[in-house]
Amino acid sequence: MSAKLSMKAKVKNEVASWDKRLLLFFVAALFVLFLVLNREANTFLPDARLYPYVMTIMGIFLVALSVVRIILGREPKLDAQSGKDQEETEEQTRNAYRKIVAYMAVFCCFYFSIWVVGFRISAVVFVFSFIRYFGHSYLRSTIYALMGLVMVEALSRLLSLELPPGFWHLLFAD
Amino acid sequence: MFDSAIQALQILTQPDHFLFLFLGVVVGLFIGILPGLGGMVGMALLMPLTYGMDPVSGVAMLIGLGSVITTSDTFPSVLMGIPGSSGSQATIMDGYPLAQKGEGARALSAAFICSLVGGIIGALMLSAILPFAVPIVLALGTPELLMISLLGLGMVAVLSGRNPVLGLLATTMGLILGSFGTAPTSAVYRFTLDTDYLLDGVKLTSLAIGLFAIPEFIALLSKGGAITDKKTDLGAGWMQGLRDVMKNKLLVVRHALIGAGIGFIPGLGNAIIDWINYGVVIRFAKDKSQFGKGDIRGVIAPESANNAKEGGALIPTILFGIPGSGSMALLLAALVIMGVEPGPDLILTEAELVFVIVWSIAIANVLGAAIAFILSGPISKLAVIPFYKIMPFILLLISVGAYQATSHIGDLFSLLVFGVLGCIMRQTGIPRAPMLIGFVLSTPVERYLWQVTSRYEMEWLTRPGVLIIGALMVFIIGFSLFSSGRKTKSVGEQE
């Protein structure tokens, strides 16, 4: 029983330490950002300076307070919002992080491709690849991709929106 | 006031406006049933569509969506034991055991009726308070408005997460982000990173969708392709649920009033309201033995409260322009997009629009409950659709929505940046709603600050209203920091 409990505590700490490292890294990045913004706020005219100046100072103070609390272990071990199972193992935690990073990368590629080849082509390729990745046939993936294209076209017309044609479009410009 | 209410009903029931209300209800029911996606994601999805829209239609659509999410989120909670949104967590405690006994329909039936009654009580409470609010609003000066804004921000910051310091940090991030672009007090461009895109500041649609929708998508995808592999068996007891509500009608009213009352407090989200009501119903029950095993009162109490909360949450949003939750912040932002200036003047200048909001809540709850009853079979099956099949389409939809803000590629890149930021915040437990609310309130707070400092210099700090609100703010933030420190210490000692 006690061995089981200590295992649980170990896993809990492991999960927390992953988040803790990420939190520390994030807070450190915020610290640098607030410092830079504070320096820039000093250059604004008086009427426009007060608010950003005060806010960045407050940000720096809160970041410093957060760092102290994280180091002292006063941050919550697990957050309810993230909905993580307390009993997940170390390997599962690592896998969860890997998956999050992988999906983020997929999303990054999608938006980068919009910039390069335009919205429509990116949308079709994205939907096709995504559905295909989850094990569906070429035919079904193509149907999904076409449905995506129809939806994008419909939205574009309904909202009278000129979707981004992509960087490559410039190659064909006069 | 009465005339405005009648006129508002006439306007809302015009076919074009009613159609948008209906659209909001349908989308809200759909979002509510998908576990993991809540009101914020729903609002973020529909908000881009409000560009150039008539305020009545836009408001009806968004309120319709927000009002019924807590109706349909009962499906996954009762049938699968998975919360459809944060507002239906406590419903699982007794709803799921009922479904396991083959009485899922009884729990759903009771929940829908309670949601309907709760929603209407919330709307009634909102409309009852409005006439009394006008003199209060008129008595407030700019210094008091500044302090009320700061009080709202402080409360949201310390109450919406488990760590008040991180909540305050998130709020500050939002306030700073809101200062990007042209200063509201002078023609100075700030933090534009030397790009044209940021001259008008950060776009709210990209921020809201990025912070709330993308992290939820990634979280749902990371959990696996299918949301759940459980079956959704409705079971029996539709009429029994109705009889249960009739038998416990005072309970329904009591918890609807509690829900609306707590909804008024900025920062207390659906999840907290749900659990408070579940705790209260157990506390005052004579026979506590069946709670957690399938006691219908455990479904009635939270379901009455979570729909009533919407009416309560709208009180500070409408009267003072202080959004108490992320979805209320989006509603305020949508009003700005549609050309309506939210804030204390709204009730004085746009009384009909305010009553459109009240009517929308009431009608949306009726529509939502009716649709949930009639289409319960097919709706319950939606909850088991694998998320990967829906996600690409929702991503395309939100991308088009974000791009609509300025039709600049920067909209999509900022969506991505805020999506990554949202993922980090979600993972590290930094609450995201305070950041959004800070962003929305950034401009009014800066404007108020500039007005009070240029008009009153430091004298405004000695006004009685300012001192009272300031003391309340210091007490709430100080108490939260103190109790958070104690809690952490006691957890540390236990470990």
XYZ file of C-alpha atoms in Angstrom, chain B:
495
model
C -38.124 50.494 -19.253
C -41.221 48.336 -19.827
C -41.696 49.821 -23.293
C -38.090 49.025 -24.140
C -38.636 45.430 -23.046
C -41.700 45.049 -25.269
C -39.959 46.696 -28.213
C -36.943 44.455 -27.742
C -39.170 41.380 -27.940
C -40.766 42.666 -31.133
C -37.356 43.297 -32.681
C -35.983 39.930 -31.647
C -38.914 37.978 -33.003
C -38.451 39.414 -36.486
C -37.478 36.485 -38.732
C -33.932 37.647 -39.596
C -32.985 38.287 -35.964
C -34.695 35.158 -34.735
C -32.832 33.110 -37.325
C -29.490 34.223 -35.871
C -30.695 33.399 -32.370
C -31.657 29.952 -33.612
C -28.268 29.561 -35.326
C -26.536 30.454 -32.061
C -28.649 27.906 -30.185
C -27.853 25.143 -32.675
C -24.110 25.872 -32.627
C -24.211 26.135 -28.826
C -25.889 22.748 -28.509
C -23.310 21.242 -30.849
C -20.346 22.760 -29.010
C -21.770 21.798 -25.614
C -22.082 18.186 -26.538
C -18.461 17.858 -27.650
C -16.504 17.096 -24.499
C -13.681 19.542 -23.984
C -15.136 22.412 -25.971
C -16.978 25.001 -23.888
C -18.573 28.409 -24.190
C -15.296 30.183 -24.858
C -14.515 28.092 -27.897
C -18.076 28.502 -29.143
C -17.999 32.268 -28.739
C -14.580 32.430 -30.369
C -15.944 30.449 -33.324
C -18.916 32.710 -33.935
C -17.446 36.059 -32.953
C -15.667 36.670 -36.295
C -19.035 36.368 -38.028
C -20.280 39.453 -36.189
C -18.114 41.795 -38.294
C -20.506 44.178 -39.998
C -23.502 42.430 -38.480
C -26.545 44.195 -37.073
C -26.047 44.351 -33.262
C -29.404 42.706 -32.511
C -28.651 39.701 -34.710
C -25.082 39.433 -33.457
C -26.037 39.683 -29.799
C -28.914 37.213 -30.240
C -26.565 34.727 -31.914
C -23.849 34.953 -29.260
C -26.253 34.937 -26.304
C -28.144 32.044 -27.885
C -24.899 30.116 -28.103
C -23.741 30.949 -24.589
C -27.090 30.163 -22.994
C -27.520 26.596 -24.200
C -24.041 25.156 -23.892
C -24.855 24.236 -20.297
C -27.992 22.491 -21.561
C -26.387 20.134 -24.052
C -23.202 19.534 -22.070
C -25.390 17.299 -19.882
C -25.460 14.601 -22.584
C -21.827 13.470 -22.228
C -21.914 14.041 -18.451
C -24.911 11.810 -17.900
C -24.433 9.238 -20.617
C -20.654 8.847 -20.602
C -19.448 10.312 -17.336
C -17.356 12.908 -19.200
C -18.088 16.615 -18.640
C -19.336 18.237 -21.837
C -18.012 21.520 -20.486
C -16.689 22.808 -17.178
C -20.268 23.600 -16.132
C -21.430 20.012 -15.986
C -18.756 18.358 -13.878
C -20.911 17.980 -10.781
C -23.783 16.589 -12.847
C -21.680 13.483 -13.439
C -21.748 12.615 -9.736
C -25.380 11.506 -9.837
C -26.272 11.731 -13.523
C -23.853 9.031 -14.630
C -24.899 6.519 -11.932
C -28.501 7.092 -13.001
C -27.573 6.337 -16.612
C -25.773 3.184 -15.498
C -28.992 2.072 -13.818
C -30.785 2.545 -17.150
C -32.339 5.875 -16.122
C -30.329 8.185 -18.350
C -33.490 9.641 -19.882
C -34.791 10.496 -16.406
C -31.591 12.408 -15.570
C -31.563 14.161 -18.955
C -35.222 15.069 -18.737
C -34.802 16.567 -15.267
C -31.626 18.369 -16.376
C -33.263 19.933 -19.452
C -36.272 21.183 -17.494
C -34.021 22.579 -14.766
C -31.807 24.214 -17.375
C -34.862 25.808 -18.930
C -36.252 27.053 -15.600
C -32.800 28.137 -14.397
C -32.133 30.083 -17.592
C -35.452 31.892 -17.342
C -34.902 32.721 -13.665
C -31.469 34.116 -14.576
C -33.034 36.288 -17.276
C -35.735 37.455 -14.851
C -33.134 38.351 -12.256
C -31.203 40.353 -14.822
C -34.302 42.237 -15.962
C -35.400 42.863 -12.356
C -32.064 44.466 -11.490
C -31.839 46.726 -14.551
C -34.388 49.391 -13.436
C -32.610 49.792 -10.088
C -29.240 50.008 -11.765
C -29.834 53.225 -13.682
C -29.463 55.595 -10.681
C -26.353 53.713 -9.534
C -24.801 54.012 -12.971
C -25.630 57.721 -13.125
C -24.007 58.325 -9.730
C -20.662 56.851 -10.791
C -17.851 59.157 -11.837
C -14.778 58.246 -13.861
C -12.614 57.544 -10.754
C -15.189 55.062 -9.450
C -15.462 53.444 -12.879
C -11.699 53.057 -12.983
C -11.736 51.431 -9.564
C -14.663 49.143 -10.484
C -12.748 48.050 -13.584
C -9.664 47.331 -11.489
C -11.781 45.511 -8.904
C -13.310 43.346 -11.631
C -9.884 42.615 -13.088
C -8.478 41.797 -9.659
C -11.344 39.463 -8.836
C -11.113 37.639 -12.142
C -7.351 37.328 -11.689
C -7.424 35.824 -8.206
C -10.588 33.744 -8.491
C -10.258 32.126 -11.892
C -7.284 29.905 -11.208
C -5.682 28.023 -8.378
C -2.743 30.367 -8.146
C -3.690 34.048 -7.702
C -0.191 35.297 -8.612
C -0.347 33.553 -11.967
C -3.863 34.957 -12.422
C -2.584 38.470 -11.782
C 0.309 37.838 -14.159
C -2.109 36.705 -16.881
C -4.243 39.814 -16.339
C -1.173 42.027 -16.608
C -0.161 40.258 -19.818
C -3.602 41.086 -21.223
C -3.398 44.713 -20.087
C 0.032 45.129 -21.672
C -1.034 43.402 -24.877
C -3.995 45.772 -25.042
C -1.623 48.740 -25.064
C -0.070 47.688 -28.395
C -0.901 49.933 -31.335
C -2.271 53.469 -31.231
C -2.544 54.982 -27.752
C -6.171 55.876 -26.930
C -5.092 59.189 -25.415
C -2.718 60.487 -28.093
C -1.613 59.665 -31.609
C 1.392 57.630 -30.534
C 2.134 54.180 -31.907
C 3.345 51.781 -29.239
C 5.004 48.371 -29.461
C 4.292 47.983 -33.180
C 7.493 45.969 -33.846
C 7.884 48.249 -36.883
C 5.062 46.498 -38.702
C 1.943 48.032 -40.255
C -0.116 45.148 -38.949
C 0.247 46.207 -35.327
C -0.609 49.879 -35.877
C -4.179 49.106 -34.807
C -2.984 46.828 -32.052
C -3.458 43.117 -31.499
C -6.654 41.753 -33.025
C -9.087 40.340 -30.528
C -10.366 37.531 -32.755
C -6.870 36.107 -33.223
C -6.194 36.411 -29.507
C -9.452 34.800 -28.383
C -9.384 31.958 -30.896
C -5.675 31.374 -30.395
C -5.850 31.359 -26.616
C -8.925 29.190 -26.261
C -9.686 27.138 -29.362
C -6.280 25.926 -30.548
C -5.054 24.666 -27.131
C -8.309 22.725 -26.676
C -7.942 21.163 -30.134
C -4.388 20.110 -29.391
C -5.366 18.750 -25.978
C -8.236 16.728 -27.444
C -6.076 15.394 -30.272
C -3.256 14.490 -27.881
C -5.657 12.411 -25.813
C -6.330 10.280 -28.870
C -8.454 10.219 -31.981
C -11.815 9.373 -30.434
C -13.330 11.404 -27.625
C -14.775 8.292 -26.075
C -15.496 4.717 -27.001
C -18.418 4.460 -24.601
C -21.931 3.826 -25.836
C -24.608 6.437 -25.391
C -27.672 4.608 -24.175
C -30.461 7.002 -23.237
C -32.350 4.511 -21.104
C -35.828 5.305 -19.810
C -37.671 7.738 -17.537
C -38.486 10.870 -19.574
C -41.750 11.433 -17.638
C -40.161 10.475 -14.342
C -37.652 13.300 -14.801
C -40.493 15.760 -15.203
C -42.176 14.410 -12.064
C -38.868 14.706 -10.180
C -38.618 18.374 -11.073
C -42.235 19.015 -10.033
C -41.545 17.298 -6.732
C -38.400 19.416 -6.176
C -39.582 22.728 -7.603
C -38.378 24.752 -4.634
C -34.964 23.174 -5.016
C -34.898 24.258 -8.657
C -35.751 27.858 -7.757
C -33.289 27.949 -4.856
C -30.366 26.736 -6.944
C -31.263 28.907 -9.912
C -31.132 31.920 -7.591
C -27.821 30.763 -6.119
C -26.452 30.252 -9.648
C -27.533 33.694 -10.812
C -26.214 35.271 -7.603
C -22.791 33.631 -7.874
C -22.679 34.329 -11.605
C -22.687 38.011 -10.708
C -19.256 37.680 -9.054
C -16.507 38.159 -11.642
C -14.079 35.292 -11.886
C -16.236 32.479 -10.581
C -16.670 30.233 -13.575
C -19.163 27.512 -14.386
C -17.119 24.793 -12.719
C -17.155 26.529 -9.346
C -20.866 27.323 -9.545
C -21.585 23.713 -10.409
C -19.691 22.331 -7.426
C -20.956 24.951 -4.980
C -24.530 24.004 -5.819
C -23.789 20.330 -5.566
C -22.253 20.966 -2.148
C -25.238 23.058 -1.038
C -27.821 20.464 -2.069
C -26.017 17.769 -0.096
C -25.529 20.068 2.886
C -29.245 20.813 3.240
C -30.619 17.412 2.218
C -32.255 15.365 4.966
C -31.369 12.056 3.351
C -27.822 12.193 2.029
C -27.389 8.468 1.555
C -28.088 8.326 -2.197
C -25.845 11.182 -3.333
C -23.145 9.880 -5.631
C -25.208 6.763 -6.314
C -27.867 8.324 -8.511
C -29.881 10.865 -6.522
C -31.843 13.035 -8.930
C -31.374 16.078 -6.667
C -27.662 15.860 -7.504
C -28.614 16.536 -11.126
C -31.319 19.117 -10.449
C -29.196 21.459 -8.303
C -26.174 22.010 -10.589
C -28.251 22.021 -13.756
C -30.610 24.697 -12.392
C -27.645 26.819 -11.360
C -25.393 26.636 -14.395
C -28.004 27.998 -16.813
C -29.114 30.709 -14.367
C -25.508 31.850 -14.042
C -25.605 33.454 -17.494
C -28.168 36.057 -16.363
C -26.134 36.882 -13.266
C -22.867 37.143 -15.200
C -24.430 39.660 -17.562
C -25.184 42.116 -14.748
C -21.605 43.476 -14.286
C -20.982 43.025 -18.011
C -23.870 45.242 -19.049
C -23.919 47.710 -16.186
C -20.230 48.457 -15.765
C -18.633 46.921 -18.836
C -16.786 44.474 -16.566
C -16.806 40.976 -18.041
C -16.753 38.388 -15.288
C -15.649 35.553 -17.540
C -13.880 34.958 -20.814
C -17.131 34.457 -22.713
C -18.515 37.727 -21.346
C -15.291 39.440 -22.475
C -15.915 38.082 -25.959
C -19.488 39.322 -25.854
C -18.246 42.807 -24.963
C -15.672 42.650 -27.718
C -18.334 41.560 -30.192
C -20.417 44.578 -29.181
C -17.444 46.813 -30.012
C -17.024 45.060 -33.358
C -20.700 45.740 -34.106
C -20.310 49.417 -33.250
C -21.866 49.386 -29.771
C -19.847 50.968 -26.983
C -20.179 48.770 -23.894
C -20.036 50.337 -20.458
C -22.281 52.127 -18.006
C -23.937 54.188 -20.755
C -25.244 51.081 -22.492
C -28.326 50.783 -20.288
C -29.065 54.485 -20.786
C -28.517 54.697 -24.528
C -29.236 51.166 -25.769
C -31.982 49.950 -23.430
C -33.645 47.947 -26.197
C -30.441 46.116 -27.009
C -30.032 45.286 -23.317
C -33.511 43.789 -23.281
C -32.722 41.903 -26.478
C -30.030 40.221 -24.391
C -32.557 39.382 -21.657
C -35.087 37.985 -24.118
C -32.390 36.093 -25.983
C -31.419 34.249 -22.804
C -35.017 33.295 -22.074
C -35.917 32.255 -25.630
C -32.609 30.448 -26.178
C -33.176 28.364 -23.066
C -36.661 27.386 -24.248
C -35.377 26.549 -27.737
C -32.350 24.709 -26.364
C -34.391 22.562 -24.009
C -36.976 21.827 -26.709
C -34.347 20.789 -29.264
C -32.509 18.726 -26.666
C -35.741 16.897 -25.804
C -36.901 16.312 -29.355
C -33.540 15.366 -30.859
C -32.003 13.689 -27.842
C -31.311 10.450 -29.746
C -29.289 11.895 -32.642
C -27.697 14.584 -30.454
C -26.359 12.018 -28.011
C -24.644 10.203 -30.893
C -22.729 13.361 -31.835
C -20.732 13.051 -28.646
C -18.991 9.908 -29.888
C -17.809 11.326 -33.222
C -14.008 11.127 -33.234
C -12.645 14.623 -32.808
C -10.068 14.248 -35.590
C -12.923 14.094 -38.107
C -14.338 17.439 -37.000
C -11.143 19.277 -36.114
C -9.852 20.074 -39.637
C -13.152 21.742 -40.504
C -13.306 23.732 -37.274
C -9.700 24.802 -37.818
C -10.542 26.025 -41.316
C -13.559 27.846 -39.923
C -11.609 29.623 -37.202
C -8.795 30.453 -39.600
C -11.223 32.124 -41.995
C -12.807 33.852 -38.995
C -9.487 35.166 -37.731
C -8.460 36.288 -41.212
C -11.679 38.254 -41.520
C -10.516 40.722 -38.844
C -8.261 42.707 -41.205
C -7.696 40.367 -44.170
C -3.978 40.481 -43.442
C -1.763 37.407 -43.269
C -0.679 38.767 -39.882
C -4.101 37.696 -38.523
C -3.204 34.070 -39.173
C 0.309 34.361 -37.790
C -0.938 36.064 -34.657
C -3.557 33.312 -34.336
C -0.734 30.791 -34.405
C 1.394 32.746 -31.916
C -1.517 33.025 -29.475
C -2.330 29.380 -30.041
C 1.170 28.407 -28.925
C 0.919 30.844 -26.019
C -2.453 29.348 -25.054
C -0.993 25.828 -25.121
C 1.836 26.863 -22.813
C -0.560 28.632 -20.465
C -2.914 25.654 -20.416
C -0.098 23.249 -19.705
C 1.462 25.335 -16.957
C -1.806 26.220 -15.245
C -1.758 29.948 -16.014
C -5.431 30.911 -16.385
C -6.246 32.259 -19.815
C -9.553 34.038 -19.142
C -7.926 36.841 -17.069
C -5.565 37.568 -19.954
C -8.453 37.978 -22.375
C -10.418 40.100 -19.917
C -7.334 42.227 -19.242
C -6.934 42.729 -22.970
C -10.577 43.751 -23.444
C -10.487 46.150 -20.501
C -7.076 47.579 -21.352
C -8.317 50.494 -23.464
C -11.114 51.622 -21.088
C -8.785 51.323 -18.093
C -6.120 53.428 -19.800
C -8.718 55.989 -20.885
C -10.176 56.207 -17.360
C -6.682 56.469 -15.887
C -5.761 59.286 -18.245
C -9.022 61.129 -17.555
C -8.756 60.918 -13.773
C -5.083 61.873 -13.631
C -5.491 64.817 -15.989
C -8.730 66.055 -14.392
C -8.268 65.291 -10.699
C -4.471 64.772 -10.473
C -4.017 62.817 -7.200
C -7.176 64.144 -5.575
C -9.313 61.317 -6.991
C -7.654 58.878 -4.644
C -9.416 60.502 -1.673
C -12.961 60.140 -3.010
C -15.098 57.930 -0.713
C -16.218 55.616 -3.520
C -12.634 55.112 -4.650
C -11.500 54.382 -1.100
C -14.270 51.841 -0.486
C -13.733 49.995 -3.765
C -9.960 50.176 -3.283
C -10.236 48.696 0.215
C -12.467 45.905 -1.110
C -9.984 45.173 -3.862
C -7.021 45.071 -1.474
C -8.988 42.780 0.839
C -9.994 40.323 -1.902
C -6.564 40.130 -3.517
C -4.778 40.045 -0.159
C -7.074 37.361 1.199
C -6.658 35.222 -1.932
C -2.868 35.499 -1.791
C -2.869 34.696 1.913
C -5.227 31.716 1.642
C -3.364 30.394 -1.405
C -0.111 30.521 0.582
C -1.708 28.691 3.511
C -3.224 26.042 1.242
C 0.117 25.352 -0.439
C 1.804 25.164 2.925
C -0.703 22.663 4.277
C -0.432 20.523 1.111
C 3.345 20.588 1.506
C 3.063 19.492 5.128
C 0.705 16.631 4.202
C 3.131 15.392 1.566
